[in-house]
Amino acid sequence: MALTGNSSAQFGSSMQDGLVGLPILALALAVWLVDRHSRGGELTPACGGNFLRNLGPELAALMAVALLAAMLLGKGDHNGVHEIPSEDHQVWESITNEWQILTTADSLIGLQAMLRVLLLSSAVLRFRQAEKSPLASEPAAFLLLAALARTATLVLSPPDIYHLDGPLGGMLNIIVEALAIPLLLRLSLSAFKQSMTRIAVCLVAAVAAAVVAKFNRLALADAGDEYLDVLFSASELLELLGAGAFLLRSICTNNVGSFCTFAHLVLPLQQFLGAYFMLFSWGLEPFLEVPQLVGAGHPLLLLQASGLVEVGFYLIALAIYLGNCVPEKDALHPELTQHLEV
């Protein structure tokens, strides 16, 4: 049963208050880590000094993606896999008036998919760096399962269900989502070389995500196609597991480098786009269920909370990484340290 009325508002408000503190926690953690290492230090060349020079291709590709998206959004055409029915033109106009720059909220998911493929392409092309980064192994395996669920949802859904509308929708989005699968497969292969215990933990977590998705799903699919709603919820929960695994690997490793810097910067932005979509694309205030859209459980609360937690996980990982990028005082001034010891 969906939450409604005052109980829904109170529950949503308490959840929102707790989740919006994650970015503040990440900022505080970043300040503490940097201060712990050095009050006057500079970023090491691996993290900042050679960033622009070493990641020239990625930055050029990022600019190309931005130009392509800006061109498509500027035209404002509907590139969905189905035409807007004449009786829905008024609704379509109201949506485009609400999202004047993006045309529709779906453009947020389209941009997210583009950023994802750009990051994963960089990871595969710089595999020696990427395989030592927090993105490889278990995080990539969870993200691979999420990509498979998203692509399956698009392929199996009718044209008017779960497909993106607007300038960045249609076949473009389907192709971009499908491209992520082989890239993530390359990054996740090392997960199968881990101990059986770690593999079992990952499998149990993935199965748990599927079970939670089954009991917290939307009601967008037609009768008999409820598995599409389950796949949609499962993809978001698997993304959450991937973000959590990424954070754990960031805590356990201190590898730095150009690709690591790029990944830690892109992932929070990428997930922010999805979180913003989940929060503001349903026509109501965040953390309120829409009874007409609920198939089982509390899917909107789950999707919105998951999106915010993912952003928080990636921001905390970024804070930890920035702390690792700042050298210790002793490393900054070895001659002075040696002189003092003498």
Short mmCIF file of C-alpha atoms in Angstrom, two decimals:
data_model
loop_
_atom_site.label_atom_id
_atom_site.label_comp_id
_atom_site.label_asym_id
_atom_site.label_seq_id
_atom_site.Cartn_x
_atom_site.Cartn_y
_atom_site.Cartn_z
CA MET A 1 0.00 0.00 0.00
CA ALA A 2 1.40 3.40 -0.95
CA LEU A 3 2.00 6.05 1.63
CA THR A 4 -0.58 8.82 1.41
CA GLY A 5 -1.58 11.96 3.25
CA ASN A 6 0.16 13.09 6.41
CA SER A 7 1.94 9.78 7.05
CA SER A 8 3.57 9.95 3.63
CA ALA A 9 4.60 13.56 4.10
CA GLN A 10 6.06 12.91 7.55
CA PHE A 11 7.97 9.81 6.43
CA GLY A 12 9.23 11.54 3.31
CA SER A 13 10.30 14.62 5.24
CA SER A 14 12.28 12.60 7.80
CA MET A 15 13.94 10.57 5.04
CA GLN A 16 14.79 13.69 3.08
CA ASP A 17 16.32 15.37 6.13
CA GLY A 18 18.56 12.36 6.65
CA LEU A 19 19.66 11.96 3.06
CA VAL A 20 20.39 15.58 2.20
CA GLY A 21 23.06 15.51 4.90
CA LEU A 22 25.23 13.16 2.81
CA PRO A 23 26.78 15.92 0.66
CA ILE A 24 27.51 17.94 3.81
CA LEU A 25 29.14 14.86 5.35
CA ALA A 26 31.24 14.40 2.22
CA LEU A 27 32.38 18.03 2.32
CA ALA A 28 33.26 17.79 6.00
CA LEU A 29 35.18 14.57 5.36
CA ALA A 30 37.11 16.18 2.52
CA VAL A 31 38.11 19.13 4.72
CA TRP A 32 39.19 16.80 7.52
CA LEU A 33 41.26 14.56 5.24
CA VAL A 34 43.01 17.46 3.55
CA ASP A 35 43.73 19.11 6.90
CA ARG A 36 44.99 15.79 8.30
CA HIS A 37 47.54 15.44 5.54
CA SER A 38 48.74 19.01 5.19
CA ARG A 39 47.52 22.49 5.90
CA GLY A 40 49.65 24.04 3.18
CA GLY A 41 50.25 21.22 0.72
CA GLU A 42 49.46 21.06 -2.96
CA LEU A 43 47.84 18.30 -4.93
CA THR A 44 50.26 15.73 -6.26
CA PRO A 45 50.85 15.74 -10.02
CA ALA A 46 49.09 12.37 -10.32
CA CYS A 47 45.87 13.92 -9.11
CA GLY A 48 45.95 17.45 -10.39
CA GLY A 49 49.11 18.71 -12.00
CA ASN A 50 48.97 16.67 -15.21
CA PHE A 51 45.22 16.11 -15.26
CA LEU A 52 44.40 18.26 -18.27
CA ARG A 53 47.37 17.04 -20.27
CA ASN A 54 46.92 13.34 -19.57
CA LEU A 55 43.16 13.30 -20.12
CA GLY A 56 43.07 15.39 -23.28
CA PRO A 57 41.12 12.74 -25.27
CA GLU A 58 38.53 12.35 -22.52
CA LEU A 59 38.04 16.10 -22.19
CA ALA A 60 37.73 16.43 -25.97
CA ALA A 61 35.16 13.61 -26.00
CA LEU A 62 33.33 15.27 -23.12
CA MET A 63 33.15 18.49 -25.10
CA ALA A 64 31.90 16.58 -28.16
CA VAL A 65 29.18 14.89 -26.09
CA ALA A 66 28.19 18.27 -24.63
CA LEU A 67 27.99 19.81 -28.11
CA LEU A 68 25.92 16.89 -29.44
CA ALA A 69 23.53 17.08 -26.51
CA ALA A 70 23.28 20.87 -26.80
CA MET A 71 22.53 20.59 -30.52
CA LEU A 72 19.79 17.99 -29.98
CA LEU A 73 18.31 19.89 -27.05
CA GLY A 74 18.46 23.13 -29.00
CA LYS A 75 16.37 21.64 -31.78
CA GLY A 76 13.88 20.40 -29.19
CA ASP A 77 12.53 17.62 -31.42
CA HIS A 78 10.84 14.53 -30.11
CA ASN A 79 13.11 11.57 -30.94
CA GLY A 80 11.18 8.92 -29.02
CA VAL A 81 10.43 5.54 -30.50
CA HIS A 82 6.74 6.49 -30.80
CA GLU A 83 5.00 9.62 -32.02
CA ILE A 84 3.10 11.82 -29.60
CA PRO A 85 -0.63 11.15 -30.14
CA SER A 86 -2.64 14.16 -31.21
CA GLU A 87 -4.79 13.96 -28.07
CA ASP A 88 -1.61 14.25 -25.93
CA HIS A 89 -0.16 17.33 -27.66
CA GLN A 90 -1.44 19.64 -24.93
CA VAL A 91 0.19 17.49 -22.26
CA TRP A 92 3.41 17.44 -24.27
CA GLU A 93 3.39 21.24 -24.52
CA SER A 94 2.92 21.59 -20.78
CA ILE A 95 5.88 19.26 -20.18
CA THR A 96 8.14 21.16 -22.57
CA ASN A 97 7.13 24.44 -20.93
CA GLU A 98 8.09 23.05 -17.53
CA TRP A 99 11.47 21.77 -18.80
CA GLN A 100 12.33 24.58 -21.20
CA ILE A 101 16.04 23.76 -21.60
CA LEU A 102 15.88 19.96 -21.42
CA THR A 103 12.47 19.71 -23.18
CA THR A 104 11.55 16.79 -20.90
CA ALA A 105 12.85 15.27 -17.66
CA ASP A 106 13.83 12.20 -19.70
CA SER A 107 16.76 14.22 -21.08
CA LEU A 108 18.42 13.87 -17.66
CA ILE A 109 18.53 10.08 -18.11
CA GLY A 110 19.77 10.52 -21.68
CA LEU A 111 22.63 12.74 -20.51
CA GLN A 112 23.44 10.29 -17.73
CA ALA A 113 23.73 7.43 -20.23
CA MET A 114 26.06 9.49 -22.43
CA LEU A 115 28.33 10.33 -19.50
CA ARG A 116 28.36 6.68 -18.46
CA VAL A 117 29.56 5.47 -21.86
CA LEU A 118 32.20 8.22 -21.99
CA LEU A 119 33.59 7.20 -18.59
CA LEU A 120 33.53 3.48 -19.39
CA SER A 121 35.21 4.04 -22.77
CA SER A 122 37.99 5.89 -20.99
CA ALA A 123 38.29 3.01 -18.51
CA VAL A 124 38.67 0.40 -21.26
CA LEU A 125 41.14 2.51 -23.26
CA ARG A 126 43.20 3.12 -20.11
CA PHE A 127 42.64 -0.35 -18.71
CA ARG A 128 45.95 -0.58 -16.85
CA GLN A 129 44.94 2.42 -14.79
CA ALA A 130 41.27 1.46 -14.59
CA GLU A 131 41.89 -2.07 -13.28
CA LYS A 132 43.61 -0.55 -10.23
CA SER A 133 40.83 1.98 -9.66
CA PRO A 134 37.83 1.54 -7.36
CA LEU A 135 35.60 1.17 -10.43
CA ALA A 136 36.94 -2.25 -11.45
CA SER A 137 35.88 -5.66 -10.14
CA GLU A 138 32.80 -5.76 -7.87
CA PRO A 139 31.54 -2.21 -8.58
CA ALA A 140 31.72 -2.86 -12.31
CA ALA A 141 29.96 -6.21 -11.85
CA PHE A 142 27.02 -4.57 -10.06
CA LEU A 143 26.89 -1.81 -12.66
CA LEU A 144 26.97 -4.47 -15.40
CA LEU A 145 23.91 -6.15 -13.91
CA ALA A 146 22.21 -2.74 -13.70
CA ALA A 147 23.02 -2.06 -17.36
CA LEU A 148 21.64 -5.45 -18.37
CA ALA A 149 18.42 -4.72 -16.46
CA ARG A 150 18.06 -1.28 -18.06
CA THR A 151 18.70 -2.56 -21.57
CA ALA A 152 16.33 -5.49 -21.09
CA THR A 153 13.66 -3.07 -19.89
CA LEU A 154 14.05 -0.96 -23.04
CA VAL A 155 14.16 -3.90 -25.43
CA LEU A 156 11.18 -5.73 -23.90
CA SER A 157 8.99 -2.68 -23.25
CA PRO A 158 6.39 -1.42 -25.73
CA PRO A 159 7.22 1.95 -27.34
CA ASP A 160 5.17 3.98 -24.84
CA ILE A 161 6.56 2.36 -21.66
CA TYR A 162 10.00 3.06 -20.12
CA HIS A 163 11.39 4.53 -23.36
CA LEU A 164 12.73 8.07 -23.17
CA ASP A 165 10.85 10.88 -24.85
CA GLY A 166 12.37 14.11 -26.09
CA PRO A 167 15.57 15.01 -27.95
CA LEU A 168 17.80 12.41 -26.24
CA GLY A 169 15.36 9.52 -26.35
CA GLY A 170 14.46 6.87 -28.88
CA MET A 171 17.05 4.69 -30.57
CA LEU A 172 19.87 6.99 -29.48
CA ASN A 173 19.25 6.14 -25.84
CA ILE A 174 18.82 2.41 -26.54
CA ILE A 175 22.15 2.29 -28.40
CA VAL A 176 23.98 4.24 -25.70
CA GLU A 177 22.60 2.02 -22.93
CA ALA A 178 23.56 -1.13 -24.85
CA LEU A 179 27.10 0.16 -25.48
CA ALA A 180 27.74 0.22 -21.73
CA ILE A 181 27.34 -3.57 -21.45
CA PRO A 182 30.53 -4.76 -23.23
CA LEU A 183 32.54 -1.97 -21.59
CA LEU A 184 31.37 -2.97 -18.11
CA LEU A 185 31.93 -6.63 -18.91
CA ARG A 186 35.60 -5.86 -19.58
CA LEU A 187 35.93 -4.03 -16.27
CA SER A 188 34.09 -6.64 -14.23
CA LEU A 189 36.04 -9.73 -15.35
CA SER A 190 38.43 -9.42 -12.44
CA ALA A 191 35.49 -9.89 -10.05
CA PHE A 192 35.30 -13.54 -11.09
CA LYS A 193 38.93 -14.01 -10.00
CA GLN A 194 38.14 -13.06 -6.42
CA SER A 195 37.63 -15.52 -3.58
CA MET A 196 34.46 -17.56 -3.53
CA THR A 197 33.37 -15.70 -0.42
CA ARG A 198 33.44 -12.33 -2.16
CA ILE A 199 31.66 -13.75 -5.20
CA ALA A 200 28.99 -15.29 -2.96
CA VAL A 201 28.48 -11.97 -1.15
CA CYS A 202 28.00 -10.20 -4.48
CA LEU A 203 25.51 -12.81 -5.68
CA VAL A 204 23.53 -12.64 -2.44
CA ALA A 205 23.43 -8.82 -2.66
CA ALA A 206 22.23 -8.96 -6.29
CA VAL A 207 19.50 -11.48 -5.43
CA ALA A 208 18.44 -9.34 -2.46
CA ALA A 209 18.17 -6.32 -4.79
CA ALA A 210 15.92 -8.32 -7.11
CA VAL A 211 13.70 -9.41 -4.21
CA VAL A 212 13.37 -5.86 -2.88
CA ALA A 213 12.57 -4.67 -6.40
CA LYS A 214 9.81 -7.25 -6.73
CA PHE A 215 8.05 -5.91 -3.65
CA ASN A 216 8.72 -2.22 -4.47
CA ARG A 217 7.79 -1.66 -8.09
CA LEU A 218 5.97 0.92 -10.14
CA ALA A 219 2.77 0.27 -12.10
CA LEU A 220 3.78 1.64 -15.50
CA ALA A 221 3.77 -1.63 -17.46
CA ASP A 222 0.64 -3.28 -18.82
CA ALA A 223 -1.07 -6.10 -16.96
CA GLY A 224 1.00 -9.25 -17.34
CA ASP A 225 4.21 -7.29 -17.93
CA GLU A 226 4.92 -6.41 -14.31
CA TYR A 227 8.41 -7.85 -14.68
CA LEU A 228 9.31 -4.66 -16.55
CA ASP A 229 8.52 -2.64 -13.43
CA VAL A 230 10.63 -5.06 -11.39
CA LEU A 231 13.55 -4.68 -13.81
CA PHE A 232 13.33 -0.90 -13.55
CA SER A 233 13.51 -0.94 -9.75
CA ALA A 234 16.22 -3.61 -9.79
CA SER A 235 18.44 -1.54 -12.07
CA GLU A 236 18.38 1.35 -9.60
CA LEU A 237 19.12 -0.91 -6.62
CA LEU A 238 22.02 -2.53 -8.47
CA GLU A 239 23.37 0.95 -9.18
CA LEU A 240 23.17 1.57 -5.44
CA LEU A 241 25.17 -1.60 -4.76
CA GLY A 242 27.73 -0.50 -7.34
CA ALA A 243 28.08 2.89 -5.64
CA GLY A 244 28.49 1.24 -2.25
CA ALA A 245 31.13 -1.16 -3.58
CA PHE A 246 32.93 1.79 -5.20
CA LEU A 247 33.02 3.60 -1.85
CA LEU A 248 34.37 0.53 -0.05
CA ARG A 249 37.12 0.09 -2.63
CA SER A 250 37.96 3.80 -2.35
CA ILE A 251 38.40 3.35 1.39
CA CYS A 252 40.54 0.23 1.02
CA THR A 253 42.80 1.50 -1.78
CA ASN A 254 44.80 4.67 -2.21
CA ASN A 255 45.63 4.47 -5.91
CA VAL A 256 45.81 7.86 -7.59
CA GLY A 257 46.16 8.83 -11.20
CA SER A 258 44.55 10.66 -14.08
CA PHE A 259 41.81 8.11 -14.73
CA CYS A 260 41.02 7.79 -11.02
CA THR A 261 40.63 11.57 -10.85
CA PHE A 262 38.38 11.55 -13.90
CA ALA A 263 36.21 8.73 -12.53
CA HIS A 264 35.83 10.31 -9.09
CA LEU A 265 34.75 13.60 -10.69
CA VAL A 266 32.38 12.19 -13.32
CA LEU A 267 30.53 9.60 -11.20
CA PRO A 268 28.90 12.07 -8.74
CA LEU A 269 27.74 14.24 -11.66
CA GLN A 270 26.48 11.21 -13.57
CA GLN A 271 24.44 9.92 -10.65
CA PHE A 272 23.19 13.41 -9.77
CA LEU A 273 21.39 13.53 -13.12
CA GLY A 274 19.57 10.29 -12.34
CA ALA A 275 18.78 11.37 -8.78
CA TYR A 276 17.35 14.69 -9.99
CA PHE A 277 15.13 12.80 -12.42
CA MET A 278 13.85 10.50 -9.69
CA LEU A 279 13.11 13.43 -7.39
CA PHE A 280 11.37 15.88 -9.71
CA SER A 281 9.90 14.04 -12.72
CA TRP A 282 6.75 12.61 -11.12
CA GLY A 283 4.70 15.78 -10.74
CA LEU A 284 4.76 15.89 -6.93
CA GLU A 285 7.10 16.95 -4.17
CA PRO A 286 10.01 14.54 -3.54
CA PHE A 287 9.46 11.60 -1.18
CA LEU A 288 5.72 11.41 -1.79
CA GLU A 289 4.17 8.36 -3.41
CA VAL A 290 1.82 8.74 -6.38
CA PRO A 291 -0.83 6.08 -5.76
CA GLN A 292 -1.59 5.69 -9.47
CA LEU A 293 2.04 4.80 -10.15
CA VAL A 294 2.52 2.30 -7.33
CA GLY A 295 2.43 -1.37 -8.21
CA ALA A 296 3.71 -2.67 -4.88
CA GLY A 297 5.45 -1.31 -1.80
CA HIS A 298 6.99 2.16 -1.87
CA PRO A 299 8.81 2.35 -5.23
CA LEU A 300 9.12 6.13 -5.52
CA LEU A 301 10.54 6.48 -2.04
CA LEU A 302 12.95 3.66 -2.78
CA LEU A 303 14.07 5.09 -6.13
CA GLN A 304 14.49 8.62 -4.80
CA ALA A 305 16.32 7.56 -1.65
CA SER A 306 18.58 5.25 -3.66
CA GLY A 307 19.47 8.04 -6.06
CA LEU A 308 20.44 10.43 -3.27
CA VAL A 309 22.43 7.77 -1.42
CA GLU A 310 24.35 6.96 -4.61
CA VAL A 311 25.32 10.60 -5.02
CA GLY A 312 26.34 10.72 -1.37
CA PHE A 313 28.48 7.57 -1.71
CA TYR A 314 30.31 8.97 -4.73
CA LEU A 315 30.84 12.34 -3.04
CA ILE A 316 32.30 10.65 0.04
CA ALA A 317 34.55 8.58 -2.24
CA LEU A 318 35.64 11.80 -3.95
CA ALA A 319 36.42 13.36 -0.58
CA ILE A 320 38.53 10.36 0.43
CA TYR A 321 40.33 10.44 -2.91
CA LEU A 322 41.12 14.14 -2.61
CA GLY A 323 42.51 13.44 0.84
CA ASN A 324 44.79 10.77 -0.63
CA CYS A 325 45.90 13.21 -3.31
CA VAL A 326 47.39 15.57 -0.73
CA PRO A 327 50.85 14.39 0.35
CA GLU A 328 51.88 14.20 3.95
CA LYS A 329 53.96 17.05 5.33
CA ASP A 330 56.96 14.79 5.58
CA ALA A 331 56.66 13.90 1.93
CA LEU A 332 56.43 17.56 0.97
CA HIS A 333 59.61 18.57 2.81
CA PRO A 334 61.85 15.50 3.25
CA GLU A 335 65.00 17.61 3.62
CA LEU A 336 63.45 19.67 6.41
CA THR A 337 62.20 16.55 8.18
CA GLN A 338 65.66 14.95 7.99
CA HIS A 339 67.29 18.13 9.31
CA LEU A 340 64.89 18.27 12.27
CA GLU A 341 65.53 14.63 13.10
CA VAL A 342 69.27 15.28 13.16
#
